[in-house]
Structure formats: C-alpha cells, structure tokens
Amino acid sequence: MDMEKVNSMGFSEFVDVFGNVIEKCPLVAAAVWSQRPFSGSEDLEKHFFDFIDALPRSGQEGILRCHPDLAGRDLQQGTLTAESLREQSQAGLTSLDADDRLRLQKLNAQYRERFGFPFVLAARLSDRAEVPQELARRLRCQPESELRTALGEVKKICHLRMADLLGADAARVEPLRG
Ligand SMILES: NC(=O)N[C@H]1NC(=O)NC1=O
C-alpha cells in the first residue's frame, strides 16, 4: 500500500486499516487521521507515537492495559486479536508446555501487581526462552522507567504492524537521506 493510497482514505477506512496498530486502541488512529496528508511511513508512524507521548499518564497506562498478557487467558480462550495471535505464535508462546505457561502466568501476575499494568513486550522480537527472562528482569525496574520501557515496546509493536500493512511501497516514498 503506498502513501498516496493512505492519504486518500476516508476516516472509516483509515480507522479500519490502522485501528489496531496500537492494540485495541482505534482512538489513536481516529485522532491521527486528521493530521493527513502524511509524507511517508515514518511521518505516519511519528503521529501515532506523538499522540501516545502527549497522553497523560492515565492514558498511557490505559494503552498498556489494552494489551493481552503474553501466553495468558485470551490465548487460552481464543480471544486474541489476529495481530496478537500472530505475534505470540511467532515467539513460540502458543506452544508452551503447562509448566512454562504457569511460570509465565505467575510472573505476569507479579508484574501487574507491582506496576498496575500488564507486562508488554514486542513478542516478534523475542522468543519463548527470552520472554520470561526479560519479564523477571523488568520486574526489578523502577516504576517510572518501566512505564517508559513498556511504551517503547508498544511503539515497536506499532512499527512492525505498520510495516506489515504498508510493505515496501511506503518505504519507497521516504525521502533519501544523504
Ligand atoms: N502483553 C503483550 O506484550 N502483548 C503484546 N505483545 C505483542 O507482541 N503482541 C501483543 O499483544
């Protein structure tokens, strides 16, 4: 999909296409639509990131809370979004044995108890061995820095989902840097 096509989208189509680049937060796409035209994929992405950065802490925590746990209840119940299922599957989290699943669920619960929001990690950039290690490491971080880390992961997830939607066409319209 090229940027000309993106810039020509009406509101409903834009929200349909980009509504889940931030998990279960179509409001972000709804707000970004009014910023068009976009000069390229980086510009489009920057509007999503700027919106998140400008939110008060309660809004940023709200975005984190829209994310399903990794290897959690939504996966067991088959209620993940298509994007999240694909990401968790790529990281090998859909084929954990019962012990590993329980271990991750306990760590997820400890994390939520400590920080008040779920552990968020770009699963496609990780794997089933790394996820619990990273979770255990981040459990020891300070709340302020952990909020920033978690939002950084939301942005990585957004970047990858956007790249899936835009493909190479959008990259081609980016200005060359010399
Ligand atoms: N909890 C959490 O990180 N969930 C997200 N991570 C990811 O890659 N996809 C998700 O849904």
Short mmCIF file of C-alpha atoms and ligand atoms in Angstrom, two decimals, residues 23 67-70 84 87-88 119-124 157 161, ligand 1:
data_model
loop_
_atom_site.label_atom_id
_atom_site.label_comp_id
_atom_site.label_asym_id
_atom_site.label_seq_id
_atom_site.Cartn_x
_atom_site.Cartn_y
_atom_site.Cartn_z
CA GLU A 23 -3.57 -2.91 20.28
CA HIS A 67 -2.71 -5.40 25.77
CA PRO A 68 -3.46 -9.05 26.45
CA ASP A 69 -0.99 -10.95 28.64
CA LEU A 70 1.63 -12.96 26.77
CA SER A 84 -1.54 -10.50 18.76
CA GLU A 87 2.98 -12.24 17.30
CA GLN A 88 2.61 -14.64 20.22
CA PHE A 119 3.85 -6.68 31.03
CA VAL A 120 4.20 -5.57 27.38
CA LEU A 121 6.94 -6.76 25.06
CA ALA A 122 7.19 -6.89 21.25
CA ALA A 123 6.87 -10.67 21.05
CA ARG A 124 8.05 -10.85 17.43
CA ILE A 157 4.72 -3.44 18.07
CA ARG A 161 2.26 -3.88 12.43
N1 LIG B 1 1.47 -8.27 26.67
C1 LIG B 1 1.99 -8.01 25.45
O1 LIG B 1 3.14 -7.62 25.31
N2 LIG B 1 1.18 -8.22 24.39
C2 LIG B 1 1.57 -7.83 23.08
N3 LIG B 1 2.91 -8.09 22.66
C3 LIG B 1 2.90 -8.44 21.36
O2 LIG B 1 3.89 -8.62 20.66
N4 LIG B 1 1.61 -8.60 20.94
C4 LIG B 1 0.77 -8.36 21.99
O3 LIG B 1 -0.45 -8.48 22.02
#
